[in-house]
mmCIF file with all atom_site columns, C-alpha atoms and ligand atoms in Angstrom:
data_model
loop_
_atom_site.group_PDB
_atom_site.id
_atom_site.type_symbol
_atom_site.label_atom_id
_atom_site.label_alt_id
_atom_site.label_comp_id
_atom_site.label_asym_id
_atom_site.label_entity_id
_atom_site.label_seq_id
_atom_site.pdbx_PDB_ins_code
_atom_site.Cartn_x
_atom_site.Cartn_y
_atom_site.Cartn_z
_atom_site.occupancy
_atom_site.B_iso_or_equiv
_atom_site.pdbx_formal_charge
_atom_site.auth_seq_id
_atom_site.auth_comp_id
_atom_site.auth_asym_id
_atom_site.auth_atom_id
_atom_site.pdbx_PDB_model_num
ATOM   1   C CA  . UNK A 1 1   ? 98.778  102.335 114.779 1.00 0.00 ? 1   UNK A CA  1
ATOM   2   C CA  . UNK A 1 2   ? 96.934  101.099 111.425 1.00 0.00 ? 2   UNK A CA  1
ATOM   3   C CA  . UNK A 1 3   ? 96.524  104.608 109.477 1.00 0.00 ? 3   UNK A CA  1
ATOM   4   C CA  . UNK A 1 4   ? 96.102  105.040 105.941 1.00 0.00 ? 4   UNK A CA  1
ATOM   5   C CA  . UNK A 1 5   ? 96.547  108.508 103.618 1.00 0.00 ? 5   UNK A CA  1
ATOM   6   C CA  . UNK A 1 6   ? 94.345  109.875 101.071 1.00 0.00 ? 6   UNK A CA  1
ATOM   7   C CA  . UNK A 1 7   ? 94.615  112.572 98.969  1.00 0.00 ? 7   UNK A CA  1
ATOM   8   C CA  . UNK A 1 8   ? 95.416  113.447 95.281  1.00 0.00 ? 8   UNK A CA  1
ATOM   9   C CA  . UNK A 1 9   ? 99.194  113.593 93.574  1.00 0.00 ? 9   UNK A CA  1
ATOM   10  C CA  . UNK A 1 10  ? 100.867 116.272 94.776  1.00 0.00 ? 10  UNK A CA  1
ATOM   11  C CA  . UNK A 1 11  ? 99.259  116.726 98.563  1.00 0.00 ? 11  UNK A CA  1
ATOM   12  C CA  . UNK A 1 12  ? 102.207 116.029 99.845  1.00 0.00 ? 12  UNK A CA  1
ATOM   13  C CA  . UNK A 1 13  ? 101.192 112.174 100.556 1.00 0.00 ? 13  UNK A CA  1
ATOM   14  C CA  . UNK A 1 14  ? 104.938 110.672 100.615 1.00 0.00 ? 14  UNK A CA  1
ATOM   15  C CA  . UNK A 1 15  ? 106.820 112.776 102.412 1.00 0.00 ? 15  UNK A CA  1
ATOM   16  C CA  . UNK A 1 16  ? 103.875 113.132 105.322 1.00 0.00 ? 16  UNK A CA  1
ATOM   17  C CA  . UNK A 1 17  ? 103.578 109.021 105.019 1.00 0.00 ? 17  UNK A CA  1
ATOM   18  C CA  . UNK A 1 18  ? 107.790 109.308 106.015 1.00 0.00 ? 18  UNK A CA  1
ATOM   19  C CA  . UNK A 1 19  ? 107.224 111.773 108.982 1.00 0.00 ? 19  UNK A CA  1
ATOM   20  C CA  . UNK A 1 20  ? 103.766 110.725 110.530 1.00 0.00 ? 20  UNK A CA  1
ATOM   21  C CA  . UNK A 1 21  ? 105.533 106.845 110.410 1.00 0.00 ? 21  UNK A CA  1
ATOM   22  C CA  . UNK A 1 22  ? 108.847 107.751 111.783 1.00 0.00 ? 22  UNK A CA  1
ATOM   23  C CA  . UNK A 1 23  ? 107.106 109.559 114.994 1.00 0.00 ? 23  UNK A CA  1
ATOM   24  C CA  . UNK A 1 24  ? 104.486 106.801 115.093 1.00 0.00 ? 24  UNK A CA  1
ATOM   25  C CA  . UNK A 1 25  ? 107.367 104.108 114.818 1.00 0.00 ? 25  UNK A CA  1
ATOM   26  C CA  . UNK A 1 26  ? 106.070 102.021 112.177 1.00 0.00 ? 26  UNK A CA  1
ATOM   27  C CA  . UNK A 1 27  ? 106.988 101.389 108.414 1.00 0.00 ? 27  UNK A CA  1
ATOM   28  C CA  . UNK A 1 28  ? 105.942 103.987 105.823 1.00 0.00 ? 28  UNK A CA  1
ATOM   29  C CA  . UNK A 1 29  ? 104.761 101.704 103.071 1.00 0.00 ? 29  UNK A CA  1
ATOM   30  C CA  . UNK A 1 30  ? 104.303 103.248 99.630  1.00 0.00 ? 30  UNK A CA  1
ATOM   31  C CA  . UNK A 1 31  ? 103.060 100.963 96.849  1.00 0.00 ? 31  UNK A CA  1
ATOM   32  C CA  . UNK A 1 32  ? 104.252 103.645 94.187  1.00 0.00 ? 32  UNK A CA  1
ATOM   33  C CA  . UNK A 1 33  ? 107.729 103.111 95.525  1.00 0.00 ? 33  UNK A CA  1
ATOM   34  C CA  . UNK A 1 34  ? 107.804 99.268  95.411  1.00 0.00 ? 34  UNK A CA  1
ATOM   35  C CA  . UNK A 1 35  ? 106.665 99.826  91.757  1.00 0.00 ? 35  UNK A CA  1
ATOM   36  C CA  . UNK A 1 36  ? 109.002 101.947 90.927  1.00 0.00 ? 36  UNK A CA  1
ATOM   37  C CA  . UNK A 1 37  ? 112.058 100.243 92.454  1.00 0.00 ? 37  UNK A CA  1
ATOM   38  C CA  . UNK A 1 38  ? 111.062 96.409  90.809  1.00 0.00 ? 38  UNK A CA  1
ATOM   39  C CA  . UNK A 1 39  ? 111.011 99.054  87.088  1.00 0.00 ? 39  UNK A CA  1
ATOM   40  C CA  . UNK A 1 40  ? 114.712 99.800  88.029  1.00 0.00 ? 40  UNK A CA  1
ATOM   41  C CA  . UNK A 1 41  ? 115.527 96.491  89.090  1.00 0.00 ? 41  UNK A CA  1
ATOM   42  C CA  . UNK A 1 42  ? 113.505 95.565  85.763  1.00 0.00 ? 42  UNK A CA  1
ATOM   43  C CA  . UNK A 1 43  ? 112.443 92.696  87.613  1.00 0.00 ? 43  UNK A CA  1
ATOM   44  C CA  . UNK A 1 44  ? 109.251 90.331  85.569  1.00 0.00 ? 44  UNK A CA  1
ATOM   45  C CA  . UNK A 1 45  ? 107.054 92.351  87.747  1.00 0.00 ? 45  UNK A CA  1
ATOM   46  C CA  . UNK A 1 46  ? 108.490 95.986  86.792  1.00 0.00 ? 46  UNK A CA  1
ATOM   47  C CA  . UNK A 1 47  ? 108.422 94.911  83.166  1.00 0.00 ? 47  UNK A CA  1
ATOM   48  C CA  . UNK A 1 48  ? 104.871 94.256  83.750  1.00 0.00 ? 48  UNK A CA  1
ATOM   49  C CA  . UNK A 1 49  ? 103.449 97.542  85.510  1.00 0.00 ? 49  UNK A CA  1
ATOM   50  C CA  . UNK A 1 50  ? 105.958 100.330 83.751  1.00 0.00 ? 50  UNK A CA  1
ATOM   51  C CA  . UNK A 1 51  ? 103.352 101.141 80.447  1.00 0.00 ? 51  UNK A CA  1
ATOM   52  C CA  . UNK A 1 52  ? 100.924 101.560 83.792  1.00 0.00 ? 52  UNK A CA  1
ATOM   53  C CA  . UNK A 1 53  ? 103.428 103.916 85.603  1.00 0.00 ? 53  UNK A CA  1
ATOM   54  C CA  . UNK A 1 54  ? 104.258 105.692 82.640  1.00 0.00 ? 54  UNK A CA  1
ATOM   55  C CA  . UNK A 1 55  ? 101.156 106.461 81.371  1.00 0.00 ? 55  UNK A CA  1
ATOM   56  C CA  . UNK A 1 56  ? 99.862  107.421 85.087  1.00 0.00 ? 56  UNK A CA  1
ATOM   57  C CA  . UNK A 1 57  ? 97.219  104.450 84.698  1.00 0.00 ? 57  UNK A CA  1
ATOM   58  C CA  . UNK A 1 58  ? 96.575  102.295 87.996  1.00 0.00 ? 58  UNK A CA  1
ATOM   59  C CA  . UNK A 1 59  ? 97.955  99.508  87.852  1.00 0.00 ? 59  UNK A CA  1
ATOM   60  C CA  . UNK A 1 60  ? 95.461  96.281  88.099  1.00 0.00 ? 60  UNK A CA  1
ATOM   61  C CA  . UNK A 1 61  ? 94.349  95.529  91.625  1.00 0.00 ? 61  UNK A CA  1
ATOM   62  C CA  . UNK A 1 62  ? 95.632  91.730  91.372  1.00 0.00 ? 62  UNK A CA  1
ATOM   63  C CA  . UNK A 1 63  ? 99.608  92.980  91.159  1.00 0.00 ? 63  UNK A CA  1
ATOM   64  C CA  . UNK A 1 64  ? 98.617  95.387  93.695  1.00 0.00 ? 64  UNK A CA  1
ATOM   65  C CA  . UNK A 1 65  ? 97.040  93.229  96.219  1.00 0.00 ? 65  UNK A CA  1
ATOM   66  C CA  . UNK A 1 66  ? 99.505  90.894  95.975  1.00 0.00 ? 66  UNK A CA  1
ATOM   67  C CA  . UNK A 1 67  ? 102.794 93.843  96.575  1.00 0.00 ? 67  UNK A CA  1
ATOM   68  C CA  . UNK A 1 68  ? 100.805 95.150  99.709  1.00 0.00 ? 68  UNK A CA  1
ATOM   69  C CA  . UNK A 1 69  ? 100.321 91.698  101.075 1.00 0.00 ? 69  UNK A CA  1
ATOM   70  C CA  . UNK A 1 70  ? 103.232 90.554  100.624 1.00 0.00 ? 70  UNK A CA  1
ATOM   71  C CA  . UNK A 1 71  ? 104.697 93.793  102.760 1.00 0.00 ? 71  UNK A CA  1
ATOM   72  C CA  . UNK A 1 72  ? 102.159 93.660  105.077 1.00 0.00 ? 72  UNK A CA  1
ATOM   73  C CA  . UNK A 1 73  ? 103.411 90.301  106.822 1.00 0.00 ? 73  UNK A CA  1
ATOM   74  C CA  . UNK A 1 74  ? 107.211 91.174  107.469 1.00 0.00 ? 74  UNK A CA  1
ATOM   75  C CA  . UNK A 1 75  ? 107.863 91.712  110.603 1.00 0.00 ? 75  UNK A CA  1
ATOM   76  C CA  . UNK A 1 76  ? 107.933 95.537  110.902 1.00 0.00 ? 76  UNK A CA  1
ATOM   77  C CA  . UNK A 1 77  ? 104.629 95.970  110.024 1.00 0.00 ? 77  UNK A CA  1
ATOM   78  C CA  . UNK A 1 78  ? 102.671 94.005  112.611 1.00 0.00 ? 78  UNK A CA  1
ATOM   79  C CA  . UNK A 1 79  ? 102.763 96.602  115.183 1.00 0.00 ? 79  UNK A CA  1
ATOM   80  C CA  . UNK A 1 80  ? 101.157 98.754  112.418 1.00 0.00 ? 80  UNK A CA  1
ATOM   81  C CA  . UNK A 1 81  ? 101.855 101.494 109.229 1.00 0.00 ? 81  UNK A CA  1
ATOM   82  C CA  . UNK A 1 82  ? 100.986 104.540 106.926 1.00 0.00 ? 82  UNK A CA  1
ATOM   83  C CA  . UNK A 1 83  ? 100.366 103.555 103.966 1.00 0.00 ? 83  UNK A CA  1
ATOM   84  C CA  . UNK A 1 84  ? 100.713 105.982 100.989 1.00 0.00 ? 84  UNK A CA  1
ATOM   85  C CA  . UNK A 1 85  ? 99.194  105.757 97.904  1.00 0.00 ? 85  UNK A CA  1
ATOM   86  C CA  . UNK A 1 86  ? 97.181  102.309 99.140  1.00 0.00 ? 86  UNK A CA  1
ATOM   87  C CA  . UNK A 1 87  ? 94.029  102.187 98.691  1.00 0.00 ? 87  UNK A CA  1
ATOM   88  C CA  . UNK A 1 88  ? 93.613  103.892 95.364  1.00 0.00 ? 88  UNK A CA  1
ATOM   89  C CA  . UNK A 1 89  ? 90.304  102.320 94.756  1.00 0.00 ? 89  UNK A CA  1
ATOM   90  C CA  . UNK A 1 90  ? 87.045  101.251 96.840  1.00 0.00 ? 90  UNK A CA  1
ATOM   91  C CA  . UNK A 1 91  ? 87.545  97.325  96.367  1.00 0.00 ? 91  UNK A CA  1
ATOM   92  C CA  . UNK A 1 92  ? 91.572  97.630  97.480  1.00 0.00 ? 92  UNK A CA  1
ATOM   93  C CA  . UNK A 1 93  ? 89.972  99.343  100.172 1.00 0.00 ? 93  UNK A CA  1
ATOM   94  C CA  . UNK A 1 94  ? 87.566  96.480  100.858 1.00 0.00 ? 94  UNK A CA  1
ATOM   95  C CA  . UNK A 1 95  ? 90.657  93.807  100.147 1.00 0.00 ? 95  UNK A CA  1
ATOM   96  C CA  . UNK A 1 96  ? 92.596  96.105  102.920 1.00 0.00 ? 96  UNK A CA  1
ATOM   97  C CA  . UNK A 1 97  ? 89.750  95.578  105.202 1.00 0.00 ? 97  UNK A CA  1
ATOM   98  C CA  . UNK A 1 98  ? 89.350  92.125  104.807 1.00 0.00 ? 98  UNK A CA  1
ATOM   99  C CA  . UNK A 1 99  ? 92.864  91.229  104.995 1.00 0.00 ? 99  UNK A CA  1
ATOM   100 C CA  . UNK A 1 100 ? 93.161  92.943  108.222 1.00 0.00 ? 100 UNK A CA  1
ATOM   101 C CA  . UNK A 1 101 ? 90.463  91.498  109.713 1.00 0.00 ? 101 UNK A CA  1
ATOM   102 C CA  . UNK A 1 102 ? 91.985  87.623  108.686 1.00 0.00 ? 102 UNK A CA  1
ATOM   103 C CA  . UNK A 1 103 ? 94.931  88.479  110.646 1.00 0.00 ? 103 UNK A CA  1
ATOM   104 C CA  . UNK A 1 104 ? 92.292  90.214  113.410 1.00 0.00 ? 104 UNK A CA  1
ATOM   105 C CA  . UNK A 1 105 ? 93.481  93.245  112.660 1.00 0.00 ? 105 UNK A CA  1
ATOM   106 C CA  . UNK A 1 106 ? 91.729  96.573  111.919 1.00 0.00 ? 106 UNK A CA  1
ATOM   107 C CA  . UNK A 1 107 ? 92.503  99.971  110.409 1.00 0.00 ? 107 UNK A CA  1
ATOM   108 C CA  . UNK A 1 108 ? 93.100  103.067 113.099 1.00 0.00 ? 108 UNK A CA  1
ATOM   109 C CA  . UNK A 1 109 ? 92.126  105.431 110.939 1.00 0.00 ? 109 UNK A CA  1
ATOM   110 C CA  . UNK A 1 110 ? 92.402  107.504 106.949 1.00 0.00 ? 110 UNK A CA  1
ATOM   111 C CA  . UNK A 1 111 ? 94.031  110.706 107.148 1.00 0.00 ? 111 UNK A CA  1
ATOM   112 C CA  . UNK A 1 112 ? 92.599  112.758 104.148 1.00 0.00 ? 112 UNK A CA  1
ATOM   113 C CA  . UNK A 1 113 ? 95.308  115.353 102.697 1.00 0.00 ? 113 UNK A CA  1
ATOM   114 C CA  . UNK A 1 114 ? 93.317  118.774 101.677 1.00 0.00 ? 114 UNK A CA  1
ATOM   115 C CA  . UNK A 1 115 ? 94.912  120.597 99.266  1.00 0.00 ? 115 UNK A CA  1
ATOM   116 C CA  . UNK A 1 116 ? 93.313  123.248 96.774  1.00 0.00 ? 116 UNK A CA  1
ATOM   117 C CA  . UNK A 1 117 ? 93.493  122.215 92.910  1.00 0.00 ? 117 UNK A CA  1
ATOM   118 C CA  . UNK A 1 118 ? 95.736  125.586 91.587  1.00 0.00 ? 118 UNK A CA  1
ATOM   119 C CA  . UNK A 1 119 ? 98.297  124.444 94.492  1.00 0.00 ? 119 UNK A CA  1
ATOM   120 C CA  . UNK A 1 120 ? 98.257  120.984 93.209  1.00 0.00 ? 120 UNK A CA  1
ATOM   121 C CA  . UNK A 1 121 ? 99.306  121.959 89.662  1.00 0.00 ? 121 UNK A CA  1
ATOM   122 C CA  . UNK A 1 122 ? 101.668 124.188 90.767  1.00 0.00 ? 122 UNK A CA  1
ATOM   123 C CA  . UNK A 1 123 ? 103.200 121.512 93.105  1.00 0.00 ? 123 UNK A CA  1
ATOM   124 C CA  . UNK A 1 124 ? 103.243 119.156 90.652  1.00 0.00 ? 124 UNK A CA  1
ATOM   125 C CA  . UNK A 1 125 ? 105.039 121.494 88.378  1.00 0.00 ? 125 UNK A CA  1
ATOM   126 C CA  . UNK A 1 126 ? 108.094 122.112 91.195  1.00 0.00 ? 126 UNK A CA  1
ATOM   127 C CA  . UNK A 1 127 ? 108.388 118.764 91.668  1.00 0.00 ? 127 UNK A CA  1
ATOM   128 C CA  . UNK A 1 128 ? 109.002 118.162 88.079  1.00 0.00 ? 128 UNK A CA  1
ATOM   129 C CA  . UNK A 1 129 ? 111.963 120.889 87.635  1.00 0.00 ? 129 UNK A CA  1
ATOM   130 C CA  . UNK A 1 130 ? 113.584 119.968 91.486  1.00 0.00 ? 130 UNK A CA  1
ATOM   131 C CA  . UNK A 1 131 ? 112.505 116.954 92.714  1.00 0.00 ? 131 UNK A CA  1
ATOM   132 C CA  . UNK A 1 132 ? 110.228 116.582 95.531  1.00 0.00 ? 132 UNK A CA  1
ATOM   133 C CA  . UNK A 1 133 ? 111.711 117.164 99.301  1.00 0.00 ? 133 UNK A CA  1
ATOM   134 C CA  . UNK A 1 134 ? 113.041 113.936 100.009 1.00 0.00 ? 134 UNK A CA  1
ATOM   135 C CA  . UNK A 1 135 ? 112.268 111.671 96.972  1.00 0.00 ? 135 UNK A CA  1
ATOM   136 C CA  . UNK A 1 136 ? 114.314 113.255 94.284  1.00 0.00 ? 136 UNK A CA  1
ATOM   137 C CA  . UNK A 1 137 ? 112.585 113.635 90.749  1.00 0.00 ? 137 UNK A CA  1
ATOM   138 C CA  . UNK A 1 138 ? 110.424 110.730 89.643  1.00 0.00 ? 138 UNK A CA  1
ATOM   139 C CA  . UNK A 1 139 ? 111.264 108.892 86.633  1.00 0.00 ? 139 UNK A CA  1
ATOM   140 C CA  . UNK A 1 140 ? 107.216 109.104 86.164  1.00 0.00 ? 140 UNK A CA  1
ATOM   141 C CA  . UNK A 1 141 ? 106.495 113.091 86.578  1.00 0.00 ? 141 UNK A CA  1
ATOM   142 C CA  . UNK A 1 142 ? 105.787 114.541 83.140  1.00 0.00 ? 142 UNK A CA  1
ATOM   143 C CA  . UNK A 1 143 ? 102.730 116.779 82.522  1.00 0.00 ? 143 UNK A CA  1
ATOM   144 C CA  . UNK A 1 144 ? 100.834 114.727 80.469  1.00 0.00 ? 144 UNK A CA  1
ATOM   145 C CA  . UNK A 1 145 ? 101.477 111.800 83.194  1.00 0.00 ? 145 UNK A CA  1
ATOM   146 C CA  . UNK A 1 146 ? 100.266 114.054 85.909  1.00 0.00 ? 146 UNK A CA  1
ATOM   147 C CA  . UNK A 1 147 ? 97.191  115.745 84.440  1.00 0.00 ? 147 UNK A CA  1
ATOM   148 C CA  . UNK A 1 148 ? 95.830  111.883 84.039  1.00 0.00 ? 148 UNK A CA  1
ATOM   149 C CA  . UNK A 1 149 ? 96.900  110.531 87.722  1.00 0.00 ? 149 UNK A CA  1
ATOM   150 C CA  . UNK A 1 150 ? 95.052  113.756 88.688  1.00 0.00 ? 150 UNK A CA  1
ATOM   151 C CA  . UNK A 1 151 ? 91.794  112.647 86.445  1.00 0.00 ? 151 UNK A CA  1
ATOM   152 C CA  . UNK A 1 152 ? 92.045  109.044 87.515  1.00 0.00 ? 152 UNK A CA  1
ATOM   153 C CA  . UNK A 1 153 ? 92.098  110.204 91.060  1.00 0.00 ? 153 UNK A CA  1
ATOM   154 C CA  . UNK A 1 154 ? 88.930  112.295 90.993  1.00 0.00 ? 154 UNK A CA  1
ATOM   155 C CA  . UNK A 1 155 ? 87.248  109.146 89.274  1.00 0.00 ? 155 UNK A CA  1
ATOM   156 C CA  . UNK A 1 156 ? 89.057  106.217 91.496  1.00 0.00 ? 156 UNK A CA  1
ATOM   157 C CA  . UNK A 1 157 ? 90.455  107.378 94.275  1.00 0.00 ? 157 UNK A CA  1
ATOM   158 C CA  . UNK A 1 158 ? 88.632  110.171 95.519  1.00 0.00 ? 158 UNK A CA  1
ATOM   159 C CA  . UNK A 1 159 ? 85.498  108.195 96.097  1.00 0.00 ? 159 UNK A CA  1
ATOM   160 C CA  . UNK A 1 160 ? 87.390  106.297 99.138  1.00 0.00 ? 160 UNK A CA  1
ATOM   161 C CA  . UNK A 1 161 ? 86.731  109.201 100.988 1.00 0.00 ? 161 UNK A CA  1
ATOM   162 C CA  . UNK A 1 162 ? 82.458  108.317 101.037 1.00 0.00 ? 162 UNK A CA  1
ATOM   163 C CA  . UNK A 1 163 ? 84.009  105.320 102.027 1.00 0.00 ? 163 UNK A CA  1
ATOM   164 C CA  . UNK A 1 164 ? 86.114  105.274 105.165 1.00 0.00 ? 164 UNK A CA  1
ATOM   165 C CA  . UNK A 1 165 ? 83.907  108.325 106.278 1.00 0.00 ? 165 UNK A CA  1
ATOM   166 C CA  . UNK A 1 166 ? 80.709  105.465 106.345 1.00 0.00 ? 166 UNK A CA  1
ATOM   167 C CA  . UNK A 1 167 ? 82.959  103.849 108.683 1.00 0.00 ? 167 UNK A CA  1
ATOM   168 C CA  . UNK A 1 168 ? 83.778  107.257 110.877 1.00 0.00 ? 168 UNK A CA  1
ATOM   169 C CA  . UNK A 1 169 ? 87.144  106.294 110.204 1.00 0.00 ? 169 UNK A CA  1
ATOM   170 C CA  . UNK A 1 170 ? 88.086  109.562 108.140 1.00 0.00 ? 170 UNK A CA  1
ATOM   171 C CA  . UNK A 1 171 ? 89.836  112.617 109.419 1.00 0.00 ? 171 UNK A CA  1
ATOM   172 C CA  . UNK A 1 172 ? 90.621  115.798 106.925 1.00 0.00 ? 172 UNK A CA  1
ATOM   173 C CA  . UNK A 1 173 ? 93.197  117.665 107.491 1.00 0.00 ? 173 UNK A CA  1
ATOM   174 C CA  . UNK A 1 174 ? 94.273  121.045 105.624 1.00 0.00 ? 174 UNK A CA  1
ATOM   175 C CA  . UNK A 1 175 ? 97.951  119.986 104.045 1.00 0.00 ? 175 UNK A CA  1
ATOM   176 C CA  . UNK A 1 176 ? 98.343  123.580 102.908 1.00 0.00 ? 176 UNK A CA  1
ATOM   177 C CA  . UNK A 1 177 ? 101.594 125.228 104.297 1.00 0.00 ? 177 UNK A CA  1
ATOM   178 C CA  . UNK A 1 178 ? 104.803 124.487 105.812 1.00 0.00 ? 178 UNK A CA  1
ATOM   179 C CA  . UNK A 1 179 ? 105.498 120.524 105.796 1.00 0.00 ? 179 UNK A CA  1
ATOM   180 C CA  . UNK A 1 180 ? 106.065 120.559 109.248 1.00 0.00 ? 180 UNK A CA  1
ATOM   181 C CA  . UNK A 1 181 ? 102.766 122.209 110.106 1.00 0.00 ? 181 UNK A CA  1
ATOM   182 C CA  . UNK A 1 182 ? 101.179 119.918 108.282 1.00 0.00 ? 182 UNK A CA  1
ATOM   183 C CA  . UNK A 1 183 ? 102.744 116.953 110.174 1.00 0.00 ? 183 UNK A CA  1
ATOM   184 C CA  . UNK A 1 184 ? 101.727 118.582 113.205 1.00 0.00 ? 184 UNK A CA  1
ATOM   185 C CA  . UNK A 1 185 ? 98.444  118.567 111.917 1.00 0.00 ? 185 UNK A CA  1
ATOM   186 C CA  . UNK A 1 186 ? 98.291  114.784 111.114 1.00 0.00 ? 186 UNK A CA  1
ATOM   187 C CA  . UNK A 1 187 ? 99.601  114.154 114.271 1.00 0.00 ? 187 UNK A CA  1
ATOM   188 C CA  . UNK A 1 188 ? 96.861  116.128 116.521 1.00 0.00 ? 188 UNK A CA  1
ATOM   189 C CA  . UNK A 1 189 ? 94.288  114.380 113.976 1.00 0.00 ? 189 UNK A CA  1
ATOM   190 C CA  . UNK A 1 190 ? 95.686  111.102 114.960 1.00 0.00 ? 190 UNK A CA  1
ATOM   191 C CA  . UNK A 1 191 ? 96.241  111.674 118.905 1.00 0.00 ? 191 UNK A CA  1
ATOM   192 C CA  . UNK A 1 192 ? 92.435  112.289 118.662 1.00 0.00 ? 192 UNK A CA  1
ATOM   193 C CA  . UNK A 1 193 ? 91.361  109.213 117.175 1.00 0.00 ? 193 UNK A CA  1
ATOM   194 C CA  . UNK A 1 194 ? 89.893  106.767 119.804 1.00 0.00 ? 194 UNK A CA  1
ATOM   195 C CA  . UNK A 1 195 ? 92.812  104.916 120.154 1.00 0.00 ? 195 UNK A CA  1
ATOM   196 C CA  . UNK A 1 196 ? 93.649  101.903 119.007 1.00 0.00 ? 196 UNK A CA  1
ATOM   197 C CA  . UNK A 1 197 ? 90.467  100.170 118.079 1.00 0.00 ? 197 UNK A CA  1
ATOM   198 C CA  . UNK A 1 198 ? 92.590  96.711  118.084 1.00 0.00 ? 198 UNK A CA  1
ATOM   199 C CA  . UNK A 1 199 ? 95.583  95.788  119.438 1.00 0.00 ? 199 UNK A CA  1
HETATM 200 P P1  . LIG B 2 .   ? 102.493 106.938 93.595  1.00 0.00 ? 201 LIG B P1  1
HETATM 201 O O1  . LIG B 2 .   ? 103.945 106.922 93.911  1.00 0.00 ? 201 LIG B O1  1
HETATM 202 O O2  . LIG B 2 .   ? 101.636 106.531 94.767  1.00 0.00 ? 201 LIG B O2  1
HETATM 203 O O3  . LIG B 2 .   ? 102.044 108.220 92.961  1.00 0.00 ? 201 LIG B O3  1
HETATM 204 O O4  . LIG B 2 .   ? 102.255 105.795 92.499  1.00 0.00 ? 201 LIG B O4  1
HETATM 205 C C1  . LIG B 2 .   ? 102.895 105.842 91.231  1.00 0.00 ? 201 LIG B C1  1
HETATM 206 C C2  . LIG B 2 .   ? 102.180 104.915 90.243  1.00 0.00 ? 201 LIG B C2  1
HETATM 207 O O5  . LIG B 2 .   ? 102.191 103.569 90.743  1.00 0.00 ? 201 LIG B O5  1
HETATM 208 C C3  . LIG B 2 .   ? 100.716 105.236 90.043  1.00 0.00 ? 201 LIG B C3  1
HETATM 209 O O6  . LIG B 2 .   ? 100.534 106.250 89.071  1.00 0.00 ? 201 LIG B O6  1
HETATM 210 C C4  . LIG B 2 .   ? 100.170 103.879 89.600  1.00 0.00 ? 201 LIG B C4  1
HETATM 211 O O7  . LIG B 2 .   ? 100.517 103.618 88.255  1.00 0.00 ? 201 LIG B O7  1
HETATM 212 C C5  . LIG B 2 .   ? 100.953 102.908 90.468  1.00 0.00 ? 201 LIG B C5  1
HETATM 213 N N1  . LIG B 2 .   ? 100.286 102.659 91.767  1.00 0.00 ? 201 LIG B N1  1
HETATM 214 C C6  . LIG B 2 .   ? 100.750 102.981 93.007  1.00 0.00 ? 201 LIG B C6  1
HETATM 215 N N2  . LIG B 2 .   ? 99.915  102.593 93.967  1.00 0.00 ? 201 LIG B N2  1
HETATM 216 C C7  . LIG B 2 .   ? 98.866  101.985 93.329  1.00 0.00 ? 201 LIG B C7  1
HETATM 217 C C8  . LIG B 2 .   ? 97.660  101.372 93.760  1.00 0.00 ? 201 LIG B C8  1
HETATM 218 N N3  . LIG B 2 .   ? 97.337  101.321 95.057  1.00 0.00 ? 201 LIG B N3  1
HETATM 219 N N4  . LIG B 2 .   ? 96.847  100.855 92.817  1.00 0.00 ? 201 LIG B N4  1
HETATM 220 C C9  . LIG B 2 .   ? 97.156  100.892 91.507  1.00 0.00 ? 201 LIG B C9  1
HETATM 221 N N5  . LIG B 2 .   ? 98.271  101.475 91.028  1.00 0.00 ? 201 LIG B N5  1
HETATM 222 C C10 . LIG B 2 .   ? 99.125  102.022 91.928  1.00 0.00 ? 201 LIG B C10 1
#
């Protein structure tokens, strides 16, 4: 199954993305991550998007594109994925669409994480002082950093939404609560989807 999720920093997206793709059995693939490990590895590419990470800025869709691709074609991911934090804007959307459909592919479905904007900041906050529940602390989570992801999502992200709904592709689903409830959540969401619109 094909199944991308949506929703702002601090809905939980990551460690949902890790549980919905273990019981699916396919790779949780987070472009944040891949980022973040090539600024470690200060590889050409990590030198290139840090002052993007760090200042909570996306990074330009050509880098991007070119990450997810790249992932997309090893081996684990052919029988499908949950992506996290991919598609952060409508053309990445569009470029997920239309690489799928070269390689006759097609998206299941975009699982929409609801979560109220007090519990954001105060999530954020945690996740700052202890790390978040499987991730550890993030070399990018500072205040400043996360009050401008949370701005750039309302202005770039959030309109993916309009998006995949015009395609009745979009479920919502209320990530409020225990993790687990919320997994159970995505999961009923997903069982419901008519399945497996391509093979
Ligand atoms: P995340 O772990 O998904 O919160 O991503 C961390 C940072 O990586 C973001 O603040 C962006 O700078 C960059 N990033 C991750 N995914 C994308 C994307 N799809 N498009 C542009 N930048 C991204």
């Amino acid at each position: 199954m094909r199944v991308v999720l949506l929703g702002p920093p601090g809905a939980g997206k990551g460690t949902q993305a890790r549980r919905i793709a273990e019981r699916l059995g396919v790779p949780a693939i987070s472009t944040g991550e891949m980022f973040r490990a090539h600024v470690r590895e200060q590889t050409g590419l990590g030198r290139e998007v840090q002052p993007y990470l760090d200042a909570g800025e996306l990074v330009p869709d050509e880098l991007t594109l070119a990450i997810l691709r790249h992932r997309l074609v090893q081996p684990d991911a052919t029988t499908g994925f949950v992506l996290d934090g991919f598609p952060r804007t409508v053309p990445q959307a569009v470029a997920l669409d239309g690489f799928l459909h070269e390689t006759g592919r097609t998206l299941d479905c975009a699982v929409e994480l609801l979560v109220a904007e007090e519990e954001l900041v105060r999530r954020l906050a945690r996740r700052r002082q202890v790390g978040d529940i499987a991730g550890g602390r993030r070399e990018d989570d500072h205040p400043e950093t996360n009050r401008h992801r949370l701005a750039v999502y309302r202005e770039q992200t959030a309109p993916l939404s309009g998006y995949y709904d015009g395609q009745r592709r979009l479920v919502r689903v209320d990530a409020t609560g225990a993790v687990e409830e919320v997994t159970e959540r995505v999961m009923a969401a997903l069982q419901a989807v008519p399945s497996h619109r391509s093979a």
